[in-house]
Coordinates of C-alpha atoms in Angstrom, one line a residue:
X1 CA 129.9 99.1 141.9
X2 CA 130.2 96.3 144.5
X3 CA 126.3 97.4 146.0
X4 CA 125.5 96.5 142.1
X5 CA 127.6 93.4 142.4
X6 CA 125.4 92.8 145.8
X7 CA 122.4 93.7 144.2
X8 CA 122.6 91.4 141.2
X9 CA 123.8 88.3 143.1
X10 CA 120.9 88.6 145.4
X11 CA 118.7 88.8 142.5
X12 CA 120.4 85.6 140.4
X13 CA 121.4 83.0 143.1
X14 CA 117.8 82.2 143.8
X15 CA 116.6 81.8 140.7
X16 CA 119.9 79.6 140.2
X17 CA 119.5 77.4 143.0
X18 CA 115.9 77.1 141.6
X19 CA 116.8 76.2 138.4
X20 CA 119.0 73.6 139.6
X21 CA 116.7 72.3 141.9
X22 CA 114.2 71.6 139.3
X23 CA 116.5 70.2 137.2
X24 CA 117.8 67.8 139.7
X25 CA 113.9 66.6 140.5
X26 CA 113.4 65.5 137.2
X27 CA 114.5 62.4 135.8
X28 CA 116.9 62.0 132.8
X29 CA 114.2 59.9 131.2
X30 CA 111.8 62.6 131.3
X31 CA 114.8 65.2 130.7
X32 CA 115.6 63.0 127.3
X33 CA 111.7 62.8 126.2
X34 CA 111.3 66.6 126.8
X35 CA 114.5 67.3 124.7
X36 CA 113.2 65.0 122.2
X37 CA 109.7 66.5 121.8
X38 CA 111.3 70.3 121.2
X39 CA 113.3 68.6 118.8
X40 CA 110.1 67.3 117.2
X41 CA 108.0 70.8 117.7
X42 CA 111.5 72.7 115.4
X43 CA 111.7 69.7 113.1
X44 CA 108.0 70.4 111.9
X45 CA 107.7 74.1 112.5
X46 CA 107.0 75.8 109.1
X47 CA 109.7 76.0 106.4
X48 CA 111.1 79.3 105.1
X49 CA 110.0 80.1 101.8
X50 CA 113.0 81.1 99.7
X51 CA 111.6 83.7 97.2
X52 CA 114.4 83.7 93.9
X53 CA 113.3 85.9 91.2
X54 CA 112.8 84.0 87.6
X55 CA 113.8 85.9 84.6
X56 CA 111.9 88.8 83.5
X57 CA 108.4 88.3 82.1
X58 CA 105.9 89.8 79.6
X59 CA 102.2 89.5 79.4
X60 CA 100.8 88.0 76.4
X61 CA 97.0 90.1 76.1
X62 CA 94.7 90.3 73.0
X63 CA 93.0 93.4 74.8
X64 CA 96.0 95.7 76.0
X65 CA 93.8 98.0 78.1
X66 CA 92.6 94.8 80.8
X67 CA 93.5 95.1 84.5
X68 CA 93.0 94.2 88.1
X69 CA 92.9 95.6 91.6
X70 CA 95.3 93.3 93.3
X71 CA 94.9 94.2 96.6
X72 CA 98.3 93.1 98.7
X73 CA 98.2 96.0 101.0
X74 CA 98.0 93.3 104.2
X75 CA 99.5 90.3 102.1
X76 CA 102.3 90.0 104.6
X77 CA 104.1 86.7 102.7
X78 CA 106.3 87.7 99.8
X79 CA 105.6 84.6 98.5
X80 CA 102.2 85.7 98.4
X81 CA 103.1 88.6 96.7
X82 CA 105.0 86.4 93.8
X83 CA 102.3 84.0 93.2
X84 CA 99.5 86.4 93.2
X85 CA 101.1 88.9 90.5
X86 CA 102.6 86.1 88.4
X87 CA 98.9 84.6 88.4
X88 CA 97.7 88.0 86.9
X89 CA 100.5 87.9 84.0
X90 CA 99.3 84.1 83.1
X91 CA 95.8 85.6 82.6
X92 CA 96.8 88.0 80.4
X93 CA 96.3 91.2 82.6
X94 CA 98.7 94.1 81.7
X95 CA 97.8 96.5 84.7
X96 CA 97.4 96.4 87.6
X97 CA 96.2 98.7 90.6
X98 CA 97.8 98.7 93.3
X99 CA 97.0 100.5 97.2
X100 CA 99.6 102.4 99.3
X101 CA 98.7 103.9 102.4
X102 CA 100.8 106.7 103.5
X103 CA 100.6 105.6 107.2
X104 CA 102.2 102.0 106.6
X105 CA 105.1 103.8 104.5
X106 CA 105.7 106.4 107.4
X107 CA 104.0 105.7 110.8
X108 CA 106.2 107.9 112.3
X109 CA 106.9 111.4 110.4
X110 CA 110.1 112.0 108.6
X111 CA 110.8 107.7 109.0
X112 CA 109.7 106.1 106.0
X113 CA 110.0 102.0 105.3
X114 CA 109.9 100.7 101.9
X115 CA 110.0 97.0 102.5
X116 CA 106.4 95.8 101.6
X117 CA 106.4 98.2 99.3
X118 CA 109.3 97.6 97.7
X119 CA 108.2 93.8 97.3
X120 CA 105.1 94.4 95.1
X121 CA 107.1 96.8 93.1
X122 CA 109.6 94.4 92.5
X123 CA 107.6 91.3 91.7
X124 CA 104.9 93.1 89.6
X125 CA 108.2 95.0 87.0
X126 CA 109.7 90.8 87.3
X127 CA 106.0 89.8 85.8
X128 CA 105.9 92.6 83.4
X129 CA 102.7 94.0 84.8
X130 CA 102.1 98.0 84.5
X131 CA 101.2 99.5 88.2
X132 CA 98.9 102.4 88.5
X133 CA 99.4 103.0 92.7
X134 CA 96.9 104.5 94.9
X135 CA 97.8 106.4 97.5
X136 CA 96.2 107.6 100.8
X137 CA 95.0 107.6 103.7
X138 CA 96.6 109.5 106.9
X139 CA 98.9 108.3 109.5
X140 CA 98.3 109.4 113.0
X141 CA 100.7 111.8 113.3
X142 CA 99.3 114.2 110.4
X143 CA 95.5 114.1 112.1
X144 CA 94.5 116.0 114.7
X145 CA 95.2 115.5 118.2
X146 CA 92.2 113.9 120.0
X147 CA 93.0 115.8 123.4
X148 CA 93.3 119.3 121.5
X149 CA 90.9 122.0 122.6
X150 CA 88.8 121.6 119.4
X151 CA 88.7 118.0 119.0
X152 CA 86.9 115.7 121.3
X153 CA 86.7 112.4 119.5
X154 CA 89.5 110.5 117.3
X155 CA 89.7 111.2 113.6
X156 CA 89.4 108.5 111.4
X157 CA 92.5 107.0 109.1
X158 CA 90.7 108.9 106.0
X159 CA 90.9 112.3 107.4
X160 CA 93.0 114.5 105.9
X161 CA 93.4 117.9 106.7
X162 CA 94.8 121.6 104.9
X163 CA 97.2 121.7 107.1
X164 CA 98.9 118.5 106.2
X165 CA 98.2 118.6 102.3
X166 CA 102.0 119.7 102.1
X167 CA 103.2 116.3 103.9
X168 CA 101.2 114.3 101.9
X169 CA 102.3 116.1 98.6
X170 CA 106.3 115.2 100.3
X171 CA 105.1 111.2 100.7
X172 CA 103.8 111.0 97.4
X173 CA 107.2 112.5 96.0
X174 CA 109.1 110.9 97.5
X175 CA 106.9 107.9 96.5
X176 CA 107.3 108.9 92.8
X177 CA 111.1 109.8 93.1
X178 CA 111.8 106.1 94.8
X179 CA 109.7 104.3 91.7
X180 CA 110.7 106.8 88.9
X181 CA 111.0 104.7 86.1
X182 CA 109.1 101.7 87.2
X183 CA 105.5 103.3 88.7
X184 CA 104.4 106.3 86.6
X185 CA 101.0 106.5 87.4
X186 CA 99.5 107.4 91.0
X187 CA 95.7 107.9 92.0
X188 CA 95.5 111.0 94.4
X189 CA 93.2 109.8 97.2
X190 CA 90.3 107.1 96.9
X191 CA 86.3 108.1 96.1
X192 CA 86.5 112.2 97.8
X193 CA 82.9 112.4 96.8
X194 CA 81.9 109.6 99.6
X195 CA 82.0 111.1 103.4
X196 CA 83.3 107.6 104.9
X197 CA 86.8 108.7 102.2
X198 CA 86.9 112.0 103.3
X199 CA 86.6 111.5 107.3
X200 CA 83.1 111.3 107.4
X201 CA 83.1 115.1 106.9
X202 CA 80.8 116.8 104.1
X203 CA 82.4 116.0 101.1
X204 CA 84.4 119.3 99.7
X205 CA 85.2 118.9 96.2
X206 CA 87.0 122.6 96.7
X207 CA 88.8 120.7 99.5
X208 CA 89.9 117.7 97.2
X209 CA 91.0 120.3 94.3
X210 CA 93.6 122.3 96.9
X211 CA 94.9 118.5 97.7
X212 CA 95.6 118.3 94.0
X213 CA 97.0 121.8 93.6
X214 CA 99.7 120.8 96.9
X215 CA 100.6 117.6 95.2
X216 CA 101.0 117.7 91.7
X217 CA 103.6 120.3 91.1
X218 CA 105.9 117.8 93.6
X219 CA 104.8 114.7 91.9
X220 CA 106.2 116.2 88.4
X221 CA 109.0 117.4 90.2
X222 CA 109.9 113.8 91.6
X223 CA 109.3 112.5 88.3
X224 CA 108.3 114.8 85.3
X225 CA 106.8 111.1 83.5
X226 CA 104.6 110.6 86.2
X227 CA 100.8 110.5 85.3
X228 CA 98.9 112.1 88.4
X229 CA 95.5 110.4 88.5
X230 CA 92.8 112.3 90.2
X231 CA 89.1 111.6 90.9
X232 CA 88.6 107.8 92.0
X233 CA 85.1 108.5 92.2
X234 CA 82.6 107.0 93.7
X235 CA 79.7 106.4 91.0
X236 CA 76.8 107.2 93.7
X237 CA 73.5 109.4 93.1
X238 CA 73.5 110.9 96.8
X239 CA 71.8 114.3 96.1
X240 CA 73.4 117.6 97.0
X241 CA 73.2 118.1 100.8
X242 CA 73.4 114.6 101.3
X243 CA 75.4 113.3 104.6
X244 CA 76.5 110.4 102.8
X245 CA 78.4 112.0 99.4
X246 CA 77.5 113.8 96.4
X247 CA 77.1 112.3 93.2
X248 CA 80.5 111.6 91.1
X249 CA 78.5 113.6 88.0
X250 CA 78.5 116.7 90.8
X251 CA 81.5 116.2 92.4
X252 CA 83.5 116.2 88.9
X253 CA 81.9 119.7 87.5
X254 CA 82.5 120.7 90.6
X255 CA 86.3 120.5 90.7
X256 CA 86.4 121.9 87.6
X257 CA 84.4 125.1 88.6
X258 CA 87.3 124.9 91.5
X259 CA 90.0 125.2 88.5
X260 CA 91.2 121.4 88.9
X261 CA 92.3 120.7 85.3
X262 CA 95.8 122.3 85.4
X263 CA 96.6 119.5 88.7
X264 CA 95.8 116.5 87.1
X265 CA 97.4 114.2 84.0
X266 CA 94.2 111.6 83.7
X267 CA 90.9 110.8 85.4
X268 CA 90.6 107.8 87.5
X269 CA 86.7 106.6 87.8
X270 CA 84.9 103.9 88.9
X271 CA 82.8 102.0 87.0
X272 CA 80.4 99.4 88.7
X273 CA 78.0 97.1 86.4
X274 CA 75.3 96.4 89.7
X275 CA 72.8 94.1 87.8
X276 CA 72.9 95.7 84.5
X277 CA 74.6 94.5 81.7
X278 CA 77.6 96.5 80.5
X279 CA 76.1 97.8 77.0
X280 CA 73.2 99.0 79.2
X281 CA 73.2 102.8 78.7
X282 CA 74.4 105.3 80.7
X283 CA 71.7 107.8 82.5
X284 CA 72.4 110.6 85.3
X285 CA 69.9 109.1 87.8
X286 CA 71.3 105.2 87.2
X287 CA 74.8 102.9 88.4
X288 CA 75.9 101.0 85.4
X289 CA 79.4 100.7 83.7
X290 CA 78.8 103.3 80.8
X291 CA 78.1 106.2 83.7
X292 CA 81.7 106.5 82.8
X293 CA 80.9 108.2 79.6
X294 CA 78.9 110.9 81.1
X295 CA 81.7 111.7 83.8
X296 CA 83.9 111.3 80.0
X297 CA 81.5 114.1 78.6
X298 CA 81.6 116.6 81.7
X299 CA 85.7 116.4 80.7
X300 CA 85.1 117.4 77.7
X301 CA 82.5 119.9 78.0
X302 CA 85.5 121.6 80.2
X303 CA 88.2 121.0 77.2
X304 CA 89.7 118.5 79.3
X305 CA 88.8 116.1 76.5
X306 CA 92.8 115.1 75.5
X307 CA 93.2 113.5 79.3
X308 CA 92.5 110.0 79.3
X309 CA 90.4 108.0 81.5
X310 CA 91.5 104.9 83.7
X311 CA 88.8 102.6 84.8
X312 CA 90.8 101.7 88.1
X313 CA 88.0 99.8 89.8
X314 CA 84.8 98.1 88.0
X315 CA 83.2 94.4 87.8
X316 CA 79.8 92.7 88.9
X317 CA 79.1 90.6 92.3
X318 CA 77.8 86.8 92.5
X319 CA 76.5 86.4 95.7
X320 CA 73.6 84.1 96.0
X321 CA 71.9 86.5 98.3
X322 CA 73.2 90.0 97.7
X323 CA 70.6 92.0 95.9
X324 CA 72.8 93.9 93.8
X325 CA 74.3 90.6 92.4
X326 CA 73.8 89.3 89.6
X327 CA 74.5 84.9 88.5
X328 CA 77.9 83.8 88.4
X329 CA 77.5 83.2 84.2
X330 CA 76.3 86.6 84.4
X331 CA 79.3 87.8 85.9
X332 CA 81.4 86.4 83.7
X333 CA 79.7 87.2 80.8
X334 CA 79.6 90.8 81.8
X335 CA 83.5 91.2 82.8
X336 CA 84.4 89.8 79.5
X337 CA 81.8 92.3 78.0
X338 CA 83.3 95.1 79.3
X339 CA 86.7 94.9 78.5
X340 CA 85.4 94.4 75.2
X341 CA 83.1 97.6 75.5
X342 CA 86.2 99.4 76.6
X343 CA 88.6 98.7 74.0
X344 CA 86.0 98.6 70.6
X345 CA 84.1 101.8 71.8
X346 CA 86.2 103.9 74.2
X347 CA 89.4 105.3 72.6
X348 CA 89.6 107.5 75.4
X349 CA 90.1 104.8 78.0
X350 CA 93.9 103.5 78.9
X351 CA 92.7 100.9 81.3
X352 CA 89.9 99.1 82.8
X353 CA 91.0 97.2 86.1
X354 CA 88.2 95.0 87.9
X355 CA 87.7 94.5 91.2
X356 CA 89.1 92.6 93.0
X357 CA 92.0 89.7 92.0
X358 CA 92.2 88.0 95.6
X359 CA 91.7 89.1 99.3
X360 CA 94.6 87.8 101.3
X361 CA 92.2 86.1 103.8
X362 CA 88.3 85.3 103.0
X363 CA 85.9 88.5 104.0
X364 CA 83.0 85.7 104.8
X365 CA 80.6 88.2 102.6
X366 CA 79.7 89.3 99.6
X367 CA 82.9 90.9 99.4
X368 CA 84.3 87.3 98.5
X369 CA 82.3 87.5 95.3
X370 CA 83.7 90.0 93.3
X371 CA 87.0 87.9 93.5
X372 CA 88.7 85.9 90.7
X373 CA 90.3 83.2 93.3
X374 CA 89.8 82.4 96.5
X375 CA 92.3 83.4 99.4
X376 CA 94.5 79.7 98.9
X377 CA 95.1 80.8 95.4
X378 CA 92.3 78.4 93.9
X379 CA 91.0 79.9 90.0
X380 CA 87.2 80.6 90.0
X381 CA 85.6 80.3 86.8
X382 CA 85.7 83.2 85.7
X383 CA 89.7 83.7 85.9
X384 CA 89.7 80.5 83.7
X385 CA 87.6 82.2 81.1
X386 CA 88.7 85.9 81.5
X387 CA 92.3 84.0 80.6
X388 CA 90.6 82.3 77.4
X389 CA 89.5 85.7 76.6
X390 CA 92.8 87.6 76.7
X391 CA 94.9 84.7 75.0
X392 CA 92.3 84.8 72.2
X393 CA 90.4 81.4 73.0
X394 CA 86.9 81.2 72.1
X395 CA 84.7 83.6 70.6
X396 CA 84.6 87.3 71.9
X397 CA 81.9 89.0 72.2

């Protein structure tokens, strides 16, 4: 104990007698202006922001079935988080979809933190909004180990193998059991039928189908109201054999030929306008909004036609220079359009959620254009007249 004592004293009286030193050299003017100018530096630092939830809220909608893809995932500022999803209630947006990754719920396996998640849950039930969350992606502990014998590069975050289906099935109950009663509706993975969503492997719809068949008898077990969403497709025309994906029209007979329809409660599709309008019609070998039907009439050609359908991302692009882009009164024009389309023509459909409400910092591409306000919570046109739309102002189409 005392060669501790030694130790530690040996250590400590230098940097003492250095301290004081240095505080002996400087002036008490210059001691006074230094103290002054911290002072200065906490005076002005940024304030907390006290986030108090208001009463509860409803949303006021002449078209029930609207919605957005809010995308708070990295929206690290609660605040941010209350402004946003009150902004989508005073447009008159009912639903909203939502992204979860598994690996920022539990980075380390069997330790799982709520807190951001919690936080969008909380806000979005005080606005009245209706959440369909998306979960996915794989945390680093539930890939494969770069240094094993068969691996010699690093997987990628959307690589998920057999092996771990049954710990992804456990995250998403225990995702459903934590929200039972606030979030009954989960996507299973995002766009399978793309390679870059599926690890840049060859897309497996087989693959995808034994996901499903892992996690939906846990889902229902978590919550037996839970709607299990599968599909998320990627509306793409990559042929069969293609490194890239397989078409969504493919991928979905597909899993049904893999005996999918007893593991899912609804499809989730994407729906992408490109530069067409959205009554353009639908065609195997084109991207428009309507190619939803035809994934709509492979469901029922497989007497899945009782599930519905949720649009859970959609909308049209203004950049000046993107080719697939089409003018900003165009995009407006369109979005309106097709929530129109949707709820005259499409009994089948519970939802049709655009892309995207607001990135939490600006991309600086054209990813910036399929927005409805700008990072600093500015309203683009088209959020003005989407809200005219949905509190009955104007003339529909």
């Amino acid at each position: 104990m005392n060669l501790i004592a030694l130790l530690w004293s040996t250590l400590v009286t230098p940097m003492r007698q250095w301290i004081s030193t240095l505080l002996y050299c400087i002036r008490p003017a210059h001691l006074a202006r230094l103290a002054l100018a911290l002072f200065i530096l906490w005076a002005i630092r940024p304030p907390h922001v006290l986030v108090v939830l208001g009463p509860p809220q409803q949303v006021v909608t002449t078209n029930p079935i609207v919605g957005l893809h809010t995308r708070l995932t990295d929206e690290v500022e609660e605040w941010k988080i209350q402004r946003t999803l009150r902004m989508v209630r005073e447009l008159g947006i009912p639903w909203i979809v939502e992204y979860f990754p598994w690996p920022y719920i539990e980075p380390v396996e069997g330790e799982l933190t709520w807190g951001h998640s919690d936080a969008v849950i909380k806000h979005a039930e005080n606005q009245g909004l209706i959440v369909i969350a998306r979960l996915g992606w794989v945390p680093a502990w539930a890939r494969p180990d770069p240094q094993g014998k068969r691996n010699e590069q690093e997987t990628t975050l959307t690589y998920l193998d057999a092996d771990h289906y049954a710990d992804f099935a456990a995250f998403v109950a225990a995702f459903v059991a934590r929200y039972r009663g606030r979030v009954n509706h989960v996507i299973i993975w995002n766009e399978p039928n793309l390679s870059f969503e599926w690890g840049y492997r060859p897309v497996d719809p087989g693959g995808y189908v034994g996901l499903l068949r892992a996690v939906y008898p846990h889902a229902h077990a978590a919550n037996p109201d839970v709607i299990v969403l599968a599909g998320a497709l990627a509306p793409t025309l990559e042929p069969e054999g293609s490194a890239a994906g397989l078409s969504d029209l493919a991928y979905l007979e597909r899993m049904y030929q893999a005996g999918a329809a007893p593991y899912f409660d609804a499809l989730a599709a994407h729906a992408y306008g490109l530069t067409f309008p959205p009554e353009a019609p639908p065609a195997p070998d084109v991207i428009n909004f309507r190619r939803v039907e035809l994934l709509r009439e492979i469901m029922v050609a497989y007497g899945d036609g009782s599930k519905p359908v949720y649009v859970t991302e959609a909308g049209w692009n203004d950049h000046p220079r993107w080719a697939s882009s089409v003018r900003p009164a165009q995009r407006i024009e369109y979005t309106i359009g097709a929530y129109e389309w949707a709820r005259q023509r499409w009994p089948w459909c519970a939802c049709v959620a655009m892309w995207a409400f607001r990135y939490p910092a600006p991309t600086h591409s054209y990813h910036d254009y399929y927005t409805f306000v700008t990072a600093d919570f500015e309203p683009k046109v088209i959020y003005l007249e989407v809200q005219n739309y949905a509190g009955g102002i104007g003339i529909n189409p």
